[in-house]
mmCIF file of C-alpha atoms in Angstrom:
data_model
loop_
_atom_site.group_PDB
_atom_site.id
_atom_site.type_symbol
_atom_site.label_atom_id
_atom_site.label_comp_id
_atom_site.label_asym_id
_atom_site.label_seq_id
_atom_site.Cartn_x
_atom_site.Cartn_y
_atom_site.Cartn_z
ATOM 1 C CA UNK A 196 -1.382 0.904 25.168
ATOM 2 C CA UNK A 197 -4.633 -0.487 23.819
ATOM 3 C CA UNK A 198 -5.580 -3.951 22.642
ATOM 4 C CA UNK A 199 -8.224 -5.872 20.743
ATOM 5 C CA UNK A 200 -8.941 -9.571 20.691
ATOM 6 C CA UNK A 201 -7.598 -11.902 18.042
ATOM 7 C CA UNK A 202 -7.335 -15.668 18.092
ATOM 8 C CA UNK A 203 -3.894 -16.903 17.254
ATOM 9 C CA UNK A 204 -2.788 -20.495 17.224
ATOM 10 C CA UNK A 205 -0.086 -21.783 19.481
ATOM 11 C CA UNK A 206 0.173 -25.041 17.601
ATOM 12 C CA UNK A 207 2.884 -25.184 14.907
ATOM 13 C CA UNK A 208 1.453 -28.370 13.370
ATOM 14 C CA UNK A 209 -1.629 -26.710 11.869
ATOM 15 C CA UNK A 210 -3.997 -28.162 14.462
ATOM 16 C CA UNK A 211 -7.381 -26.462 14.446
ATOM 17 C CA UNK A 212 -7.283 -25.800 18.191
ATOM 18 C CA UNK A 213 -6.630 -22.116 18.808
ATOM 19 C CA UNK A 214 -6.299 -20.087 21.922
ATOM 20 C CA UNK A 215 -7.249 -16.420 22.120
ATOM 21 C CA UNK A 216 -4.392 -13.952 22.465
ATOM 22 C CA UNK A 217 -4.426 -10.193 22.764
ATOM 23 C CA UNK A 218 -3.355 -8.147 19.748
ATOM 24 C CA UNK A 219 -1.440 -5.372 21.487
ATOM 25 C CA UNK A 220 -1.441 -1.926 19.896
ATOM 26 C CA UNK A 221 1.266 0.601 20.723
ATOM 27 C CA UNK A 222 0.607 3.928 19.041
ATOM 28 C CA UNK A 223 3.455 5.849 17.468
ATOM 29 C CA UNK A 224 4.097 8.989 19.527
ATOM 30 C CA UNK A 225 6.073 10.347 16.565
ATOM 31 C CA UNK A 226 3.306 9.829 14.020
ATOM 32 C CA UNK A 227 3.225 12.375 11.222
ATOM 33 C CA UNK A 228 1.104 15.447 11.685
ATOM 34 C CA UNK A 229 -2.109 15.193 9.588
ATOM 35 C CA UNK A 230 -1.041 18.199 7.531
ATOM 36 C CA UNK A 231 2.304 16.589 6.723
ATOM 37 C CA UNK A 232 0.525 13.367 5.852
ATOM 38 C CA UNK A 233 -1.846 15.147 3.474
ATOM 39 C CA UNK A 234 1.125 16.778 1.746
ATOM 40 C CA UNK A 235 2.636 13.334 1.211
ATOM 41 C CA UNK A 236 -0.652 11.900 -0.071
ATOM 42 C CA UNK A 237 -0.841 14.665 -2.654
ATOM 43 C CA UNK A 238 2.207 13.158 -4.381
ATOM 44 C CA UNK A 239 3.156 9.838 -2.747
ATOM 45 C CA UNK A 240 5.012 8.151 -5.590
ATOM 46 C CA UNK A 241 5.378 4.401 -5.003
ATOM 47 C CA UNK A 242 7.125 2.784 -2.050
ATOM 48 C CA UNK A 243 8.748 6.039 -0.965
ATOM 49 C CA UNK A 244 6.757 6.932 2.164
ATOM 50 C CA UNK A 245 5.453 4.579 4.831
ATOM 51 C CA UNK A 246 2.615 4.729 7.318
ATOM 52 C CA UNK A 247 3.147 5.294 11.034
ATOM 53 C CA UNK A 248 2.700 1.698 12.186
ATOM 54 C CA UNK A 249 3.417 -1.902 11.264
ATOM 55 C CA UNK A 250 2.212 -5.347 12.303
ATOM 56 C CA UNK A 251 4.548 -7.892 13.880
ATOM 57 C CA UNK A 252 3.639 -11.516 14.738
ATOM 58 C CA UNK A 253 6.215 -14.046 15.927
ATOM 59 C CA UNK A 254 6.434 -17.757 15.204
ATOM 60 C CA UNK A 255 8.620 -20.436 16.736
ATOM 61 C CA UNK A 256 8.759 -24.192 16.342
ATOM 62 C CA UNK A 257 7.864 -24.638 19.995
ATOM 63 C CA UNK A 258 5.339 -21.823 20.415
ATOM 64 C CA UNK A 259 3.554 -21.437 17.085
ATOM 65 C CA UNK A 260 2.166 -18.023 16.205
ATOM 66 C CA UNK A 261 2.292 -15.679 19.159
ATOM 67 C CA UNK A 262 2.883 -12.108 20.401
ATOM 68 C CA UNK A 263 0.744 -10.301 17.788
ATOM 69 C CA UNK A 264 1.083 -6.548 17.896
ATOM 70 C CA UNK A 265 0.774 -3.263 16.069
ATOM 71 C CA UNK A 266 3.739 -1.062 16.815
ATOM 72 C CA UNK A 267 5.409 2.099 15.514
ATOM 73 C CA UNK A 268 6.968 1.704 12.081
ATOM 74 C CA UNK A 269 10.714 1.423 12.447
ATOM 75 C CA UNK A 270 13.879 -0.661 12.075
ATOM 76 C CA UNK A 271 13.807 -4.396 12.748
ATOM 77 C CA UNK A 272 16.655 -5.648 14.921
ATOM 78 C CA UNK A 273 18.345 -8.768 13.536
ATOM 79 C CA UNK A 274 21.231 -10.885 14.690
ATOM 80 C CA UNK A 275 24.009 -10.891 12.060
ATOM 81 C CA UNK A 276 23.586 -14.667 11.885
ATOM 82 C CA UNK A 277 19.830 -14.468 11.158
ATOM 83 C CA UNK A 278 19.307 -17.133 8.529
ATOM 84 C CA UNK A 279 17.398 -14.851 6.161
ATOM 85 C CA UNK A 280 20.593 -12.855 5.654
ATOM 86 C CA UNK A 281 22.483 -15.955 4.553
ATOM 87 C CA UNK A 282 19.953 -18.288 2.925
ATOM 88 C CA UNK A 283 17.176 -15.923 1.758
ATOM 89 C CA UNK A 284 14.382 -17.806 3.480
ATOM 90 C CA UNK A 285 11.699 -15.166 3.003
ATOM 91 C CA UNK A 286 8.419 -14.491 1.184
ATOM 92 C CA UNK A 287 6.140 -11.508 0.687
ATOM 93 C CA UNK A 288 2.825 -10.347 -0.720
ATOM 94 C CA UNK A 289 1.492 -7.174 -2.280
ATOM 95 C CA UNK A 290 -2.068 -5.868 -2.216
ATOM 96 C CA UNK A 291 -3.918 -2.579 -2.205
ATOM 97 C CA UNK A 292 -6.497 -0.846 -0.040
ATOM 98 C CA UNK A 293 -8.841 1.573 -1.826
ATOM 99 C CA UNK A 294 -10.861 4.504 -0.559
ATOM 100 C CA UNK A 295 -14.325 4.610 -2.105
ATOM 101 C CA UNK A 296 -16.308 7.751 -2.797
ATOM 102 C CA UNK A 297 -18.124 7.476 0.555
ATOM 103 C CA UNK A 298 -14.799 7.324 2.403
ATOM 104 C CA UNK A 299 -14.996 3.609 3.237
ATOM 105 C CA UNK A 300 -11.865 1.442 2.899
ATOM 106 C CA UNK A 301 -11.761 -1.796 0.948
ATOM 107 C CA UNK A 302 -9.144 -4.435 0.164
ATOM 108 C CA UNK A 303 -9.161 -6.227 -3.180
ATOM 109 C CA UNK A 304 -9.132 -10.035 -2.820
ATOM 110 C CA UNK A 305 -6.883 -10.175 0.264
ATOM 111 C CA UNK A 306 -8.051 -13.750 0.851
ATOM 112 C CA UNK A 307 -6.220 -14.698 -2.348
ATOM 113 C CA UNK A 308 -3.063 -13.030 -1.043
ATOM 114 C CA UNK A 309 -3.391 -15.034 2.170
ATOM 115 C CA UNK A 310 -3.651 -18.273 0.208
ATOM 116 C CA UNK A 311 -0.713 -17.414 -2.024
ATOM 117 C CA UNK A 312 1.413 -16.451 0.976
ATOM 118 C CA UNK A 313 0.900 -19.954 2.317
ATOM 119 C CA UNK A 314 1.781 -21.565 -1.010
ATOM 120 C CA UNK A 315 4.992 -19.549 -0.979
ATOM 121 C CA UNK A 316 5.571 -20.520 2.653
ATOM 122 C CA UNK A 317 5.343 -24.212 1.811
ATOM 123 C CA UNK A 318 7.895 -23.854 -0.975
ATOM 124 C CA UNK A 319 10.335 -21.865 1.192
ATOM 125 C CA UNK A 320 9.924 -24.188 4.212
ATOM 126 C CA UNK A 321 8.306 -21.448 6.294
ATOM 127 C CA UNK A 322 5.294 -21.866 8.597
ATOM 128 C CA UNK A 323 1.856 -21.278 7.113
ATOM 129 C CA UNK A 324 -0.064 -18.352 8.549
ATOM 130 C CA UNK A 325 -3.793 -19.047 9.023
ATOM 131 C CA UNK A 326 -5.772 -16.947 6.571
ATOM 132 C CA UNK A 327 -7.808 -15.454 9.411
ATOM 133 C CA UNK A 328 -4.621 -14.073 10.959
ATOM 134 C CA UNK A 329 -3.528 -12.567 7.658
ATOM 135 C CA UNK A 330 -6.833 -10.736 7.276
ATOM 136 C CA UNK A 331 -6.892 -9.707 10.933
ATOM 137 C CA UNK A 332 -3.379 -8.278 10.657
ATOM 138 C CA UNK A 333 -4.542 -6.185 7.710
ATOM 139 C CA UNK A 334 -7.593 -4.925 9.611
ATOM 140 C CA UNK A 335 -5.540 -4.079 12.688
ATOM 141 C CA UNK A 336 -3.093 -1.998 10.660
ATOM 142 C CA UNK A 337 -5.882 -0.136 8.869
ATOM 143 C CA UNK A 338 -7.559 0.625 12.201
ATOM 144 C CA UNK A 339 -4.630 2.845 13.156
ATOM 145 C CA UNK A 340 -3.343 3.902 9.729
ATOM 146 C CA UNK A 341 -6.529 4.211 7.697
ATOM 147 C CA UNK A 342 -5.876 7.927 7.335
ATOM 148 C CA UNK A 343 -2.972 7.045 5.048
ATOM 149 C CA UNK A 344 -5.284 5.709 2.323
ATOM 150 C CA UNK A 345 -5.361 8.486 -0.306
ATOM 151 C CA UNK A 346 -8.549 9.625 -2.017
ATOM 152 C CA UNK A 347 -7.308 11.074 -5.316
ATOM 153 C CA UNK A 348 -8.150 9.187 -8.534
ATOM 154 C CA UNK A 349 -6.009 6.108 -9.251
ATOM 155 C CA UNK A 350 -4.327 6.241 -5.826
ATOM 156 C CA UNK A 351 -4.355 3.607 -3.092
ATOM 157 C CA UNK A 352 -2.507 2.256 -0.070
ATOM 158 C CA UNK A 353 -0.068 -0.452 -1.080
ATOM 159 C CA UNK A 354 0.231 -3.093 1.648
ATOM 160 C CA UNK A 355 3.289 -5.349 1.929
ATOM 161 C CA UNK A 356 2.961 -8.410 4.203
ATOM 162 C CA UNK A 357 6.194 -10.376 4.502
ATOM 163 C CA UNK A 358 7.675 -13.279 6.429
ATOM 164 C CA UNK A 359 11.289 -14.247 7.014
ATOM 165 C CA UNK A 360 13.565 -16.515 9.022
ATOM 166 C CA UNK A 361 14.903 -14.787 12.153
ATOM 167 C CA UNK A 362 16.726 -17.603 13.895
ATOM 168 C CA UNK A 363 20.436 -16.933 14.387
ATOM 169 C CA UNK A 364 22.381 -19.929 13.091
ATOM 170 C CA UNK A 365 24.543 -20.857 10.124
ATOM 171 C CA UNK A 366 23.386 -24.403 9.526
ATOM 172 C CA UNK A 367 21.473 -25.013 6.309
ATOM 173 C CA UNK A 368 17.985 -26.032 7.446
ATOM 174 C CA UNK A 369 14.566 -24.390 7.868
ATOM 175 C CA UNK A 370 14.612 -21.788 10.616
ATOM 176 C CA UNK A 371 12.825 -22.441 13.894
ATOM 177 C CA UNK A 372 12.064 -18.765 14.526
ATOM 178 C CA UNK A 373 10.187 -16.613 12.024
ATOM 179 C CA UNK A 374 8.666 -13.144 11.911
ATOM 180 C CA UNK A 375 5.582 -12.003 9.989
ATOM 181 C CA UNK A 376 5.199 -8.280 9.359
ATOM 182 C CA UNK A 377 2.858 -5.952 7.520
ATOM 183 C CA UNK A 378 3.904 -2.495 6.373
ATOM 184 C CA UNK A 379 2.071 -0.063 4.093
ATOM 185 C CA UNK A 380 2.913 2.741 1.694
ATOM 186 C CA UNK A 381 0.614 5.225 -0.069
ATOM 187 C CA UNK A 382 0.752 4.792 -3.841
ATOM 188 C CA UNK A 383 0.155 7.462 -6.454
ATOM 189 C CA UNK A 384 -1.291 6.921 -9.907
ATOM 190 C CA UNK A 385 0.965 4.468 -11.793
ATOM 191 C CA UNK A 386 0.376 6.344 -15.051
ATOM 192 C CA UNK A 387 0.314 9.991 -13.956
ATOM 193 C CA UNK A 388 -0.278 11.224 -17.536
ATOM 194 C CA UNK A 389 -2.661 8.505 -18.634
ATOM 195 C CA UNK A 390 -2.118 4.848 -19.468
ATOM 196 C CA UNK A 391 0.929 4.585 -21.721
ATOM 197 C CA UNK A 392 1.889 1.502 -23.782
ATOM 198 C CA UNK A 393 5.419 0.318 -23.009
ATOM 199 C CA UNK A 394 8.313 -1.312 -24.819
ATOM 200 C CA UNK A 395 9.763 -4.462 -23.253
ATOM 201 C CA UNK A 396 13.060 -6.268 -23.720
ATOM 202 C CA UNK A 397 13.471 -9.995 -24.344
ATOM 203 C CA UNK A 398 16.130 -11.546 -22.116
ATOM 204 C CA UNK A 399 17.886 -14.465 -23.789
ATOM 205 C CA UNK A 400 20.922 -14.719 -21.510
ATOM 206 C CA UNK A 401 19.083 -14.982 -18.190
ATOM 207 C CA UNK A 402 16.178 -16.970 -16.770
ATOM 208 C CA UNK A 403 13.837 -15.904 -14.015
ATOM 209 C CA UNK A 404 13.231 -19.429 -12.690
ATOM 210 C CA UNK A 405 13.677 -23.081 -13.610
ATOM 211 C CA UNK A 406 11.628 -26.266 -13.298
ATOM 212 C CA UNK A 407 11.343 -27.294 -9.665
ATOM 213 C CA UNK A 408 12.615 -23.912 -8.482
ATOM 214 C CA UNK A 409 10.864 -21.069 -6.713
ATOM 215 C CA UNK A 410 9.281 -19.332 -9.715
ATOM 216 C CA UNK A 411 5.733 -19.902 -8.475
ATOM 217 C CA UNK A 412 6.553 -18.485 -5.027
ATOM 218 C CA UNK A 413 6.578 -14.790 -4.236
ATOM 219 C CA UNK A 414 10.077 -14.676 -2.813
ATOM 220 C CA UNK A 415 12.749 -12.025 -3.067
ATOM 221 C CA UNK A 416 15.274 -14.243 -4.817
ATOM 222 C CA UNK A 417 13.135 -14.338 -7.954
ATOM 223 C CA UNK A 418 13.125 -10.559 -8.087
ATOM 224 C CA UNK A 419 16.840 -10.330 -7.351
ATOM 225 C CA UNK A 420 17.460 -12.602 -10.342
ATOM 226 C CA UNK A 421 15.531 -10.180 -12.560
ATOM 227 C CA UNK A 422 17.456 -7.026 -11.623
ATOM 228 C CA UNK A 423 20.449 -7.471 -13.936
ATOM 229 C CA UNK A 424 18.339 -8.266 -17.026
ATOM 230 C CA UNK A 425 16.007 -5.436 -16.006
ATOM 231 C CA UNK A 426 18.991 -3.085 -16.154
ATOM 232 C CA UNK A 427 19.734 -4.460 -19.614
ATOM 233 C CA UNK A 428 16.179 -3.584 -20.615
ATOM 234 C CA UNK A 429 16.659 -0.001 -19.443
ATOM 235 C CA UNK A 430 19.827 0.267 -21.504
ATOM 236 C CA UNK A 431 17.774 -0.564 -24.597
ATOM 237 C CA UNK A 432 15.056 1.962 -23.838
ATOM 238 C CA UNK A 433 12.607 -0.582 -22.445
ATOM 239 C CA UNK A 434 10.705 -0.361 -19.183
ATOM 240 C CA UNK A 435 10.356 -4.092 -18.481
ATOM 241 C CA UNK A 436 12.128 -7.370 -19.197
ATOM 242 C CA UNK A 437 10.478 -10.525 -20.544
ATOM 243 C CA UNK A 438 11.763 -13.975 -19.623
ATOM 244 C CA UNK A 439 11.537 -17.258 -21.516
ATOM 245 C CA UNK A 440 11.271 -20.692 -19.965
ATOM 246 C CA UNK A 441 14.594 -22.011 -18.690
ATOM 247 C CA UNK A 442 14.254 -25.486 -20.239
ATOM 248 C CA UNK A 443 13.742 -24.737 -23.931
ATOM 249 C CA UNK A 444 14.282 -20.991 -24.118
ATOM 250 C CA UNK A 445 11.333 -20.722 -26.502
ATOM 251 C CA UNK A 446 8.197 -20.233 -24.386
ATOM 252 C CA UNK A 447 7.118 -16.917 -22.892
ATOM 253 C CA UNK A 448 7.165 -17.063 -19.082
ATOM 254 C CA UNK A 449 6.435 -13.660 -17.564
ATOM 255 C CA UNK A 450 7.902 -10.205 -17.134
ATOM 256 C CA UNK A 451 10.159 -9.352 -14.219
ATOM 257 C CA UNK A 452 7.144 -8.735 -12.011
ATOM 258 C CA UNK A 453 4.057 -9.075 -14.218
ATOM 259 C CA UNK A 454 2.037 -11.706 -16.081
ATOM 260 C CA UNK A 455 1.346 -11.336 -19.802
ATOM 261 C CA UNK A 456 -1.733 -11.739 -22.035
ATOM 262 C CA UNK A 457 -2.300 -11.958 -25.805
ATOM 263 C CA UNK A 458 -5.588 -10.852 -27.358
ATOM 264 C CA UNK A 459 -6.529 -12.823 -30.488
ATOM 265 C CA UNK A 460 -8.940 -11.551 -33.131
ATOM 266 C CA UNK A 461 -11.136 -14.658 -32.806
ATOM 267 C CA UNK A 462 -12.496 -13.593 -29.413
ATOM 268 C CA UNK A 463 -9.767 -15.408 -27.532
ATOM 269 C CA UNK A 464 -7.485 -14.341 -24.674
ATOM 270 C CA UNK A 465 -4.294 -16.375 -24.269
ATOM 271 C CA UNK A 466 -1.846 -16.375 -21.363
ATOM 272 C CA UNK A 467 1.096 -18.661 -20.485
ATOM 273 C CA UNK A 468 0.070 -21.636 -18.374
ATOM 274 C CA UNK A 469 1.125 -21.939 -14.746
ATOM 275 C CA UNK A 470 4.067 -24.238 -15.318
ATOM 276 C CA UNK A 471 5.625 -23.884 -11.861
ATOM 277 C CA UNK A 472 7.928 -21.090 -13.007
ATOM 278 C CA UNK A 473 5.222 -18.412 -13.285
ATOM 279 C CA UNK A 474 3.639 -16.526 -10.398
ATOM 280 C CA UNK A 475 -0.090 -17.139 -10.061
ATOM 281 C CA UNK A 476 -1.022 -13.476 -10.177
ATOM 282 C CA UNK A 477 -4.202 -12.316 -8.473
ATOM 283 C CA UNK A 478 -4.663 -9.608 -11.099
ATOM 284 C CA UNK A 479 -4.100 -12.316 -13.727
ATOM 285 C CA UNK A 480 -6.811 -14.471 -12.188
ATOM 286 C CA UNK A 481 -9.205 -11.523 -11.984
ATOM 287 C CA UNK A 482 -8.664 -10.582 -15.643
ATOM 288 C CA UNK A 483 -9.373 -14.135 -16.749
ATOM 289 C CA UNK A 484 -12.663 -14.080 -14.864
ATOM 290 C CA UNK A 485 -13.715 -10.714 -16.293
ATOM 291 C CA UNK A 486 -12.777 -11.854 -19.805
ATOM 292 C CA UNK A 487 -14.958 -14.953 -19.476
ATOM 293 C CA UNK A 488 -17.776 -12.720 -18.247
ATOM 294 C CA UNK A 489 -17.501 -10.904 -21.584
ATOM 295 C CA UNK A 490 -17.805 -14.148 -23.521
ATOM 296 C CA UNK A 491 -14.141 -14.480 -24.421
ATOM 297 C CA UNK A 492 -12.475 -17.862 -24.584
ATOM 298 C CA UNK A 493 -9.602 -17.799 -22.087
ATOM 299 C CA UNK A 494 -6.761 -20.199 -22.869
ATOM 300 C CA UNK A 495 -3.768 -21.039 -20.678
ATOM 301 C CA UNK A 496 -1.001 -22.630 -22.744
ATOM 302 C CA UNK A 497 2.567 -22.281 -23.925
ATOM 303 C CA UNK A 498 3.214 -19.300 -26.179
ATOM 304 C CA UNK A 499 6.376 -19.023 -28.263
ATOM 305 C CA UNK A 500 8.141 -15.908 -29.478
ATOM 306 C CA UNK A 501 7.568 -17.153 -33.036
ATOM 307 C CA UNK A 502 3.816 -17.336 -32.429
ATOM 308 C CA UNK A 503 3.870 -13.797 -31.037
ATOM 309 C CA UNK A 504 5.851 -12.465 -34.030
ATOM 310 C CA UNK A 505 3.762 -14.280 -36.639
ATOM 311 C CA UNK A 506 0.509 -13.474 -34.860
ATOM 312 C CA UNK A 507 1.219 -9.742 -34.845
ATOM 313 C CA UNK A 508 2.358 -9.843 -38.479
ATOM 314 C CA UNK A 509 -0.774 -11.667 -39.620
ATOM 315 C CA UNK A 510 -3.178 -9.690 -37.458
ATOM 316 C CA UNK A 511 -4.149 -12.776 -35.435
ATOM 317 C CA UNK A 512 -2.757 -11.180 -32.261
ATOM 318 C CA UNK A 513 -4.313 -7.747 -31.975
ATOM 319 C CA UNK A 514 -3.258 -6.629 -28.473
ATOM 320 C CA UNK A 515 -0.691 -7.577 -25.848
ATOM 321 C CA UNK A 516 -0.708 -6.445 -22.239
ATOM 322 C CA UNK A 517 0.906 -7.171 -18.887
ATOM 323 C CA UNK A 518 -0.743 -7.144 -15.480
ATOM 324 C CA UNK A 519 0.174 -6.919 -11.816
ATOM 325 C CA UNK A 520 -0.847 -5.291 -8.553
ATOM 326 C CA UNK A 521 1.011 -2.008 -9.035
ATOM 327 C CA UNK A 522 -0.024 -1.043 -12.568
ATOM 328 C CA UNK A 523 -3.124 -3.286 -12.797
ATOM 329 C CA UNK A 524 -2.921 -3.541 -16.613
ATOM 330 C CA UNK A 525 -0.123 -2.161 -18.782
ATOM 331 C CA UNK A 526 -0.474 -2.167 -22.598
ATOM 332 C CA UNK A 527 2.587 -3.522 -24.422
ATOM 333 C CA UNK A 528 3.454 -1.652 -27.612
ATOM 334 C CA UNK A 529 6.478 -3.666 -28.742
ATOM 335 C CA UNK A 530 8.945 -6.383 -27.844
ATOM 336 C CA UNK A 531 12.605 -5.717 -28.598
ATOM 337 C CA UNK A 532 15.556 -8.077 -28.353
ATOM 338 C CA UNK A 533 19.044 -8.955 -29.517
ATOM 339 C CA UNK A 534 19.919 -9.231 -33.204
ATOM 340 C CA UNK A 535 17.374 -6.620 -34.179
ATOM 341 C CA UNK A 536 14.307 -8.440 -32.859
ATOM 342 C CA UNK A 537 11.256 -6.205 -32.917
ATOM 343 C CA UNK A 538 7.624 -7.250 -32.639
ATOM 344 C CA UNK A 539 5.058 -4.480 -32.760
ATOM 345 C CA UNK A 540 5.721 -0.752 -32.850
ATOM 346 C CA UNK A 541 6.799 1.729 -30.192
ATOM 347 C CA UNK A 542 3.952 4.072 -31.151
ATOM 348 C CA UNK A 543 1.240 1.415 -31.067
ATOM 349 C CA UNK A 544 -1.796 2.617 -29.091
ATOM 350 C CA UNK A 545 -3.345 0.803 -26.158
ATOM 351 C CA UNK A 546 -5.783 -1.864 -27.312
ATOM 352 C CA UNK A 547 -9.547 -1.528 -26.957
ATOM 353 C CA UNK A 548 -10.018 -4.720 -24.930
ATOM 354 C CA UNK A 549 -6.934 -3.953 -22.856
ATOM 355 C CA UNK A 550 -8.378 -0.641 -21.767
ATOM 356 C CA UNK A 551 -11.901 -1.982 -21.304
ATOM 357 C CA UNK A 552 -10.641 -4.690 -18.940
ATOM 358 C CA UNK A 553 -8.499 -2.164 -17.083
ATOM 359 C CA UNK A 554 -11.410 0.236 -16.693
ATOM 360 C CA UNK A 555 -13.676 -2.528 -15.424
ATOM 361 C CA UNK A 556 -11.155 -3.921 -12.958
ATOM 362 C CA UNK A 557 -10.193 -0.547 -11.515
ATOM 363 C CA UNK A 558 -13.871 0.365 -11.456
ATOM 364 C CA UNK A 559 -14.525 -2.620 -9.206
ATOM 365 C CA UNK A 560 -11.563 -1.786 -6.986
ATOM 366 C CA UNK A 561 -12.704 1.809 -6.462
ATOM 367 C CA UNK A 562 -16.373 0.946 -6.077
ATOM 368 C CA UNK A 563 -17.510 2.522 -9.342
ATOM 369 C CA UNK A 564 -18.531 -0.806 -10.921
ATOM 370 C CA UNK A 565 -20.639 -3.522 -9.230
ATOM 371 C CA UNK A 566 -18.537 -6.202 -7.540
ATOM 372 C CA UNK A 567 -20.301 -9.243 -9.035
ATOM 373 C CA UNK A 568 -17.755 -11.719 -7.702
ATOM 374 C CA UNK A 569 -17.534 -10.397 -4.122
ATOM 375 C CA UNK A 570 -13.851 -9.623 -4.468
ATOM 376 C CA UNK A 571 -13.820 -6.605 -2.165
ATOM 377 C CA UNK A 572 -13.534 -6.930 1.605
ATOM 378 C CA UNK A 573 -14.520 -3.921 3.683
ATOM 379 C CA UNK A 574 -11.914 -2.974 6.265
ATOM 380 C CA UNK A 575 -13.254 0.225 7.789
ATOM 381 C CA UNK A 576 -16.142 2.665 7.362
#
């Protein structure tokens, strides 16, 4: 047993007064042998293998955040009446840790993940986790599992912080006991054979989120709602599903787990506005900043399917791409839909700006391009 100091609040009301607690670390006596780990890192896939440890911090209405610890990765014991199992009161985040050429480990904009976690927490009636605790939890996990960060090109360690209601009760109200965890999984190159433009399917029968709902929160229910239409996309030879707004059924919202951008020939980059039904993606935000750095006009507004179709036909829209943590930037070749809808072509190449933005963003993440905006946070030498 070893420990390091971390200050955790005992006040559930957000009071600034904190008391220092010990972040206990229990090492996994069944941790993978380094040789076995290296074999996994040679071909990790995505979300298939997990590191040897995880972070666990408790919260209760009467005790605030307490009992922080790093412990062996393993099953979480839950009462069958735990409210998350019945009312889906849970949120999560996704971010990556990168190994630079000198071996140092860096996280990309984890402060933004901490902020978004708290926005999701407010919407799901969960307690907000101080940003310092979020970042400390990440550092503590990397201290013991830094060896799981791969070094091959386009690889990283995907980190999944999540929070859920643990209280055992069947009444419909916010839970008074909550758990915050952090797990991690080595991630291989998303495009193992090079960046490949994809075909996506337009869902007209299903909506991802509605006005006043949880669309802007990163919560599992939003993703569960996308699984059936995602299966429909697969059936039509598409790798992703695109949703329209639930109110009018005419405006582009986002893909099942990615934001979308349209490149216009007049030096303009357009993306759907944050209407409350779209996730405020950190990759999305980063792309907008890099585009402005290049002198592009970045516009956030409603985009209709008709505008997309007519823009491609006229040459006004020259490129379309999606973005998210896993793939960073994915070129979109075509949109397909019911009644023979087709915009673009399946054999369309990746756009020039699309690839330039992807190369710059990944270059920053891996330390190959100067980090002008101080987005990287060093976790370990």
